[in-house]
C-alpha positions as a printed Julia matrix, in Angstrom:
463×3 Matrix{Float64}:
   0.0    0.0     0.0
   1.57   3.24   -0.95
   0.97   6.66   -0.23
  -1.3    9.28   -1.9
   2.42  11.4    -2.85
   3.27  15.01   -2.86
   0.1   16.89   -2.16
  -1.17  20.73   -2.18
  -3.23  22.6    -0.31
  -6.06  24.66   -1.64
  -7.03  27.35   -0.63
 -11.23  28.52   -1.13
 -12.75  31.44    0.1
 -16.07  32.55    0.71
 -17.04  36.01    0.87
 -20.88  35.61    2.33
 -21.09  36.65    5.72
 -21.21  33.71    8.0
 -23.82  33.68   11.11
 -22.83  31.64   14.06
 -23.59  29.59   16.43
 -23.18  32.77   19.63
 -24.65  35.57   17.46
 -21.94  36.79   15.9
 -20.96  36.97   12.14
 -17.84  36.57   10.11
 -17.64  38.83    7.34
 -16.04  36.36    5.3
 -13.58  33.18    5.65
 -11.24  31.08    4.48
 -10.75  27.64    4.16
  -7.68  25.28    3.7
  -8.36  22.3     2.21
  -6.83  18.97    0.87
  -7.71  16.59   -1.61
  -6.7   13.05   -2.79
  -8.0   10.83   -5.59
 -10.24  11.72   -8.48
 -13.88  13.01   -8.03
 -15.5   10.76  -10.24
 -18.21  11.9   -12.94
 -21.7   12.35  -11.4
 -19.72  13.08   -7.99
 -20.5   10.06   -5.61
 -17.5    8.87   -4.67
 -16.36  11.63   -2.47
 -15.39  11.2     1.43
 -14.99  13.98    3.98
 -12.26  13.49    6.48
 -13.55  15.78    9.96
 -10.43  16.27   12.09
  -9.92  16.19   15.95
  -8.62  19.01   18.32
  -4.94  19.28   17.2
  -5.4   18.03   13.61
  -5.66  20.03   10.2
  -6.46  19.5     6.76
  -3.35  17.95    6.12
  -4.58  13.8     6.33
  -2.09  12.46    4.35
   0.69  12.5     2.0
   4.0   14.7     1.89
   4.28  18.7     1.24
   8.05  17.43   -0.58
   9.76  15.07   -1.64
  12.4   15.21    1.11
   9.14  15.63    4.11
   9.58  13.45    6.72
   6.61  13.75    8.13
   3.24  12.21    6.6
  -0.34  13.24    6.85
  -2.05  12.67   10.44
  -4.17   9.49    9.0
  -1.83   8.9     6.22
  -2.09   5.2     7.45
  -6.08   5.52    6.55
  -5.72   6.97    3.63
  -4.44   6.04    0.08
  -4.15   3.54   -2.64
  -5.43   0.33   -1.4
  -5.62   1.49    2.34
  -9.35   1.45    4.21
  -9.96   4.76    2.55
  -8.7    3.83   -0.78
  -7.46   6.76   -2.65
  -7.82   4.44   -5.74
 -11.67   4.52   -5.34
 -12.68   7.82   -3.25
 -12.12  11.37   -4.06
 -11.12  12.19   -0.43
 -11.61  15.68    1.04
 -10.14  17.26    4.68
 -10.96  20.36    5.3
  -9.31  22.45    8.49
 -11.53  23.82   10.22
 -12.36  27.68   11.13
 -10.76  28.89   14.12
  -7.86  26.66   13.69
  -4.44  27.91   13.23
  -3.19  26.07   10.12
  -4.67  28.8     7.59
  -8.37  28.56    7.75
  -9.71  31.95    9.02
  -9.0   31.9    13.02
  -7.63  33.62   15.84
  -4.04  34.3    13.9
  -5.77  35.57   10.61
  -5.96  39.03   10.17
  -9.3   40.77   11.51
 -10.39  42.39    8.74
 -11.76  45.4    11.26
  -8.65  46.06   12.57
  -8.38  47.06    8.73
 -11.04  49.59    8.74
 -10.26  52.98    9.95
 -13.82  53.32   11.56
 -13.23  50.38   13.81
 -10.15  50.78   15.09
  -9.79  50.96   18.73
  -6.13  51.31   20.03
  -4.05  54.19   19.32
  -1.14  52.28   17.77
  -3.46  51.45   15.3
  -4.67  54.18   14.06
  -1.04  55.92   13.66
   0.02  52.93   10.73
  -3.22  51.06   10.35
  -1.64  48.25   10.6
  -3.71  44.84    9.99
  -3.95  42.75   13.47
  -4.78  39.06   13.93
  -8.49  38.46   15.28
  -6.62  37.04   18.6
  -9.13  36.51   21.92
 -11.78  38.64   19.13
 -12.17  35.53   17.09
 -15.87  34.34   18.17
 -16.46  31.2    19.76
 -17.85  28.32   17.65
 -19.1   25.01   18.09
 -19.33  21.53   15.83
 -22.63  23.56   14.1
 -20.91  26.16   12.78
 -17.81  23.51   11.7
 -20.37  21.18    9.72
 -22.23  24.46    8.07
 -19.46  25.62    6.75
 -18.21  21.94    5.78
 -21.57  21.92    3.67
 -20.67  25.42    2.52
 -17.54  23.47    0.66
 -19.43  20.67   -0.4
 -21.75  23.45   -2.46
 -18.71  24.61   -3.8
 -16.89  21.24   -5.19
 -20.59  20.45   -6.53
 -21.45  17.54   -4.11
 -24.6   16.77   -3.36
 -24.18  13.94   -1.3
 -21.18  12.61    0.63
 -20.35   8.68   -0.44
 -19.32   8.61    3.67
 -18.32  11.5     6.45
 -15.84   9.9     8.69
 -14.0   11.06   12.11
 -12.73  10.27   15.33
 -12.96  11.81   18.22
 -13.92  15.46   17.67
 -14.12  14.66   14.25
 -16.7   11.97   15.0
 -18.56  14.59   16.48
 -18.43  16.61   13.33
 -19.34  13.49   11.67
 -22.75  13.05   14.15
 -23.35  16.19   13.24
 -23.78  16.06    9.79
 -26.09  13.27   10.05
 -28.28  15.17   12.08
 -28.37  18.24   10.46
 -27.71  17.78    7.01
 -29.86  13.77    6.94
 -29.76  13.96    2.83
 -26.03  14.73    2.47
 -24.73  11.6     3.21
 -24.91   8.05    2.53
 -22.55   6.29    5.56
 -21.56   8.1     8.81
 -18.2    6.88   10.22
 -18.1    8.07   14.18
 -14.56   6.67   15.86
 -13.63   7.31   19.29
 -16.36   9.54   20.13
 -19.57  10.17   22.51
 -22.5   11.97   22.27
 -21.74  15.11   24.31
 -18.68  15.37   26.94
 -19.29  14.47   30.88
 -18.4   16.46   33.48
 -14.82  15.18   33.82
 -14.28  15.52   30.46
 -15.38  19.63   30.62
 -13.1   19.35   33.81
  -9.78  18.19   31.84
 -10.75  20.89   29.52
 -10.87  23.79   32.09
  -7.69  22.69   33.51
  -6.09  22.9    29.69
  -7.3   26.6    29.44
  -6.76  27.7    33.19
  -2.99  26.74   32.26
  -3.13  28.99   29.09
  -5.39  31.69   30.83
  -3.07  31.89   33.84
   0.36  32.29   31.97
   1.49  35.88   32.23
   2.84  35.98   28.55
  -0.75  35.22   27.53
  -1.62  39.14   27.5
  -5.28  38.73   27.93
  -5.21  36.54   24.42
  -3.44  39.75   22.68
   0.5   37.77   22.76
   1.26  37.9    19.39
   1.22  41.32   19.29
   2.73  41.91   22.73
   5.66  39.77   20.88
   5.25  37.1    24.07
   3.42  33.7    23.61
   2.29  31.79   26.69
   4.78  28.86   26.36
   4.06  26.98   29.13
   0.36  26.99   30.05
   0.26  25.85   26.18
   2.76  23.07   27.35
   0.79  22.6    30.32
  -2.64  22.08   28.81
  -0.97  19.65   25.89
   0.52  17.67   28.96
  -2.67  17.28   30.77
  -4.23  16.65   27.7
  -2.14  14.03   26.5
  -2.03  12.33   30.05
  -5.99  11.62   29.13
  -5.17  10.4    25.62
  -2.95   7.22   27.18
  -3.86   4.36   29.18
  -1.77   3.42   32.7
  -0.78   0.28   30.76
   0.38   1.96   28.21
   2.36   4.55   30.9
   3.51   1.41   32.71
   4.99  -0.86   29.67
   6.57   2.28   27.96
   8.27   4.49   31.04
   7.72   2.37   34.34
   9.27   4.28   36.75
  12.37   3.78   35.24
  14.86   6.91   36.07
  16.16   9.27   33.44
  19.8    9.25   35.08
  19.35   6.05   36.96
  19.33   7.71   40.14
  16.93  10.15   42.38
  18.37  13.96   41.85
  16.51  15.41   44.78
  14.8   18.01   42.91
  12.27  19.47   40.55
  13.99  18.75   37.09
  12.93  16.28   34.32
  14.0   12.66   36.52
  11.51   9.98   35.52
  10.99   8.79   31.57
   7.13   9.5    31.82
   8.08  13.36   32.91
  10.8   13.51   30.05
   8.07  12.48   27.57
   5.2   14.95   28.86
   7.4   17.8    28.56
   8.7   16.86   25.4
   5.35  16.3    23.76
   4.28  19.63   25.05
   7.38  21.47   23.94
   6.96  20.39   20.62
   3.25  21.05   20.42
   3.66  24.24   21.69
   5.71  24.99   18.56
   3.33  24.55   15.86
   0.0   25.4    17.55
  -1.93  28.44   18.61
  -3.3   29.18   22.37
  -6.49  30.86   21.48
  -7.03  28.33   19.0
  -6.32  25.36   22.04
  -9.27  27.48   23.77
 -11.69  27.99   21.26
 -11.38  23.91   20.36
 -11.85  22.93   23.78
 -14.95  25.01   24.33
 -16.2   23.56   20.92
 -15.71  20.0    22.73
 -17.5   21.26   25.72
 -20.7   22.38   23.85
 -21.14  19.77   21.52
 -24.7   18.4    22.11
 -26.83  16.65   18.9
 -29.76  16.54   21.21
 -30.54  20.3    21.99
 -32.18  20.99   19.02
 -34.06  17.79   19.56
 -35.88  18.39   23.04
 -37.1   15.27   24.44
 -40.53  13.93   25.49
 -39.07  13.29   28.85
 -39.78  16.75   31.64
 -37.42  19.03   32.79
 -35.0   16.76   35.14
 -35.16  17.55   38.54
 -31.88  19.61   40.51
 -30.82  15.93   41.93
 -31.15  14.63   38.31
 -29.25  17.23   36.39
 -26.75  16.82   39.31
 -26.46  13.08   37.76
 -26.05  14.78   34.3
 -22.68  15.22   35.42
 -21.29  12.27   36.49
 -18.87  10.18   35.4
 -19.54   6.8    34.37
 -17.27   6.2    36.72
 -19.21   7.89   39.27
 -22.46   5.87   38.46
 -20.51   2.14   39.01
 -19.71   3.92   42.05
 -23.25   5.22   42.9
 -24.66   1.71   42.26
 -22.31  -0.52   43.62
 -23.0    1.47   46.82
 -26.43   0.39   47.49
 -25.75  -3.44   47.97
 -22.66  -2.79   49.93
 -24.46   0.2    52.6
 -27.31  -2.58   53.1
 -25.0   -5.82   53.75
 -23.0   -3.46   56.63
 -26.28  -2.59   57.94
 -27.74  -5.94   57.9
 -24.08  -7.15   59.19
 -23.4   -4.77   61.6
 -26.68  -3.43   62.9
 -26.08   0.27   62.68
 -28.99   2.49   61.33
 -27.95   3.56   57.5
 -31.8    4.13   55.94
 -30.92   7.75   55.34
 -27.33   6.42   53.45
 -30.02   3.52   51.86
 -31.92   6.24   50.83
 -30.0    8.42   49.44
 -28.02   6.03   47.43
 -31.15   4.44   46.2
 -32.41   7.88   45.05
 -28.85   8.63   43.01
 -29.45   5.1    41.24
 -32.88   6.18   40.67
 -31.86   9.06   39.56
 -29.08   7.77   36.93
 -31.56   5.12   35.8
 -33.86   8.4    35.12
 -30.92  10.01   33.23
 -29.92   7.71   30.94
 -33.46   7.17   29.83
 -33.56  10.47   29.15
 -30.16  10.47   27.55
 -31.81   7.76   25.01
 -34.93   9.5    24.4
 -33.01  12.84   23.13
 -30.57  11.07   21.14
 -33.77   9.11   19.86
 -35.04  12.02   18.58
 -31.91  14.03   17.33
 -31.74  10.8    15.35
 -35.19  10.0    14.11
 -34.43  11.81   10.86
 -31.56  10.81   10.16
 -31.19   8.89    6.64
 -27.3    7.37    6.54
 -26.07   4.11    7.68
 -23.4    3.73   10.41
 -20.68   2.76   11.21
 -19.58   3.38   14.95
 -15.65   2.31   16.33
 -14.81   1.75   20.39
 -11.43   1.64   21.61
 -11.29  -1.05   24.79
  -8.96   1.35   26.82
 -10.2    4.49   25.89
 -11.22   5.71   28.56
 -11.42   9.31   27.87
 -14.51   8.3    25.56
 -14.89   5.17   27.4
 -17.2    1.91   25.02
 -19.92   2.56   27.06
 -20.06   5.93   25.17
 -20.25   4.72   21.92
 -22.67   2.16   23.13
 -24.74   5.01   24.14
 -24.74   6.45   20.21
 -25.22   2.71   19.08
 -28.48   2.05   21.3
 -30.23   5.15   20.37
 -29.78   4.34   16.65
 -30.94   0.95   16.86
 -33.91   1.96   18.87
 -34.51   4.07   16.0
 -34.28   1.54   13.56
 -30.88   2.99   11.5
 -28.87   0.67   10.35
 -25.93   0.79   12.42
 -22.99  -1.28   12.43
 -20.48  -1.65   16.18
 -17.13  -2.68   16.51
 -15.08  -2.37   19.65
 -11.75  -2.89   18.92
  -8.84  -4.48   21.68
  -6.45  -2.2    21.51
  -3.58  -0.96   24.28
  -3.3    2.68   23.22
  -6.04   4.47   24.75
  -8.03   7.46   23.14
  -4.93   7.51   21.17
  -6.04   4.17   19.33
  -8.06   5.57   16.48
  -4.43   7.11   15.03
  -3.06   3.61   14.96
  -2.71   0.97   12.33
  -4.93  -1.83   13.5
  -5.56  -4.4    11.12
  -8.99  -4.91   12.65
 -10.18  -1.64   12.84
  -9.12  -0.5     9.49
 -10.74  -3.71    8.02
 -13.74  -2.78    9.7
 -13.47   1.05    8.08
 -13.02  -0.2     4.32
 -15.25  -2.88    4.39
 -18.07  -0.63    5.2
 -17.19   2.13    2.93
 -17.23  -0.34    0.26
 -20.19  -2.66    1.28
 -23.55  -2.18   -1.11
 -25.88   0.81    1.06
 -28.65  -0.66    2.72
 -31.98   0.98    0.48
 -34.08  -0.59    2.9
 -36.94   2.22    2.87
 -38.26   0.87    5.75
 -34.63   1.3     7.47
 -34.71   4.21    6.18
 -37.46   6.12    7.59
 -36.29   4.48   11.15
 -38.64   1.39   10.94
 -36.97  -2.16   12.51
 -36.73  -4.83    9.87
């Protein structure tokens, strides 16, 4: 299997304004975009590749002939590979409020170019053009997939032969389904869940408190303070790539094996795991933007198919919505707590109704979630006209099986024809970058599988 070669970016830009998501409009935008393979002749062959916090449009292939470094998914995608190049006209797009050339926080504001909306005084002496910075609006997976079917109007394709992703590109991929049901034919979501829990949002705030706190951050205005806040970026890439691993992983790899073979006595790099954490953060530091790292996050953090969708369910109650936020973790915990409280009781003799109770009510009370976690997504998916395809990662545990389980259940009780594969792997979240024979089987033999015209299927009926 060989690679899809030297490849070029494009550049397309689109001068309607944009409304998004918070209210606020873009006069115009860019976006950089890859391609590989040929669009074929009534245009049904095309696949859109949805990328995940720290990716871009650059999926595979090499910029030269003497790059050393391939495309994110360049093990994906080419001739003969689950996304076969030799078949698809393949399409990645990088996203708005990125920082590797679509319009974002380190594009120039085209106010800061008009005289009448200039606000600083150094500005108005030369004029000079200034990057959006902390003025670049917040957006969320909505405004991604709009403009993705912005692009799609522009290349002249009506329907997508498959949208595929993982992680927040799953999300993207979710997305479209929902919103755009006639736009695609197969729905690949990889690594992903249906909205983030609470310890998710919590690794997230921790990520931007790092980047918020870091003096050389300038209230978002560093580049043109000439500073750039180093190491809350490192930070936040450190915590975040803590989540992205498994302890097993940690364990086999580092250990607690010694960087000079002995303790220092100090707060320098001394274990392997620490050397590696810093390193990864150094480097991403180097090639990515803060204000992008904080707009991404929040568009993790907001991502919701369902709230468009109200359910038939009522308002949950405070002690409910309190359950909204746990961790699956949390729940085992929750449940597991009931039999053990009553066999101390019963053992021991002491008085624990009110500890009976209460645990009994937070079961209750997850129980009462989760069905109302499956009507929403019920209904956020009730039009939806694609067939799926949905990949776990066993140690994933940033978006744990049970997750995708979630997506899987609320399909089939809407009678879509879904497809579930959860794949042993021992790289964590990290998995759906690796080169698993079973997982990428999985991918190409469902991209290139007959679609199921099942119009029963189709309109959410069980067969």
């Amino acid at each position: 299997m060989g690679s899809v070669g030297i490849v070029t970016p494009q550049t397309f830009h689109f001068a309607e304004p944009l409304t998004l998501e918070c209210n606020r409009t873009l006069p115009s935008f860019d976006l950089i975009v890859e391609t590989y393979g040929t669009l074929n002749s009534d245009h049904s062959n095309a696949i859109l590749i949805c990328h995940a916090l720290s990716g871009s449009h650059h999926a595979a292939g090499f910029y030269s002939s003497d790059d050393k470094k391939a495309g994110w998914w360049d093990n994906m995608i080419g001739p003969n590979k689950a996304i076969d190049t030799n078949q698809f006209f393949v399409v990645c797009v990088n996203n708005i409020g990125s920082c590797f050339g679509s319009t974002g926080p380190t594009t120039i504001n085209p106010d800061s170019i008009n005289t009448d909306s200039v606000n600083t005084d150094s500005t108005k002496k030369g004029h000079t053009p200034l990057p959006y910075g902390p003025d670049f609006p917040l957006i969320t997976i909505k405004d991604w997939v709009k403009t993705q079917a912005m692009l799609s109007d522009r290349l002249d394709i009506k329907v997508w032969h498959a949208i595929v992703g993982g992680s927040m590109g799953g999300m993207q991929a979710l997305q479209w389904a929902v919103d755009y049901p006639n736009r695609l034919k197969r729905c690949v979501v990889i690594a992903c869940t249906p909205k983030l829990s609470a310890q998710n949002i919590a690794f997230n705030e921790v990520a931007r408190q790092s980047i918020l706190s870091d003096p050389d951050f300038k209230d978002g205005r560093y580049l043109q303070a000439g500073t750039y806040p180093r190491r809350g970026l490192i930070l936040a890439r450190m915590v975040g790539h803590i989540t992205y691993l498994t302890d097993d992983a940690m364990k086999a790899k580092f250990g607690r094996d010694l960087k000079s073979g002995r303790f220092m006595y100090g707060y320098d790099v001394e274990f392997q795991v620490e050397s590696y954490l810093r390193y990864q953060g150094e480097r991403f530091s180097e090639n990515f933007d803060a204000n992008t790292y904080l707009l991404m996050t929040k568009a993790l953090d907001y991502f919701d198919p369902t709230r468009d969708y109200p359910s038939e369910s009522a308002e949950l109650s405070p002690s409910k919505r309190s359950a909204q936020q746990s961790t699956l973790t949390e729940e085992k915990i929750a449940k597991s707590s009931v039999s053990s409280w009553a066999e101390s009781s019963e053992a021991i003799g002491h008085n624990t109704d009110s500890e009976y109770d209460t645990a009994t009510t937070s079961m209750n009370d997850d129980q009462d979630y989760s069905h109302h976690e499956l009507t929403a997504l019920k209904a956020a998916f009730a039009h939806t006209q694609c067939q799926y395809l949905v990949v776990s990662f066993t140690t994933d545990w940033r978006f744990a099986p049970e997750r995708s389980q979630e997506i899987v259940n609320a399909l089939m009780a809407t009678g879509k024809p879904v497809s579930y594969i959860n794949v042993d792997a021992p790289h964590g979240h990290d998995s759906f970058l690796f080169d698993i024979p079973r997982y990428m089987g999985a991918v190409k033999g469902f991209l290139t599988a007959p679609f199921i015209t099942d119009s029963r299927q189709a309109t959410g009926e069980r067969s």
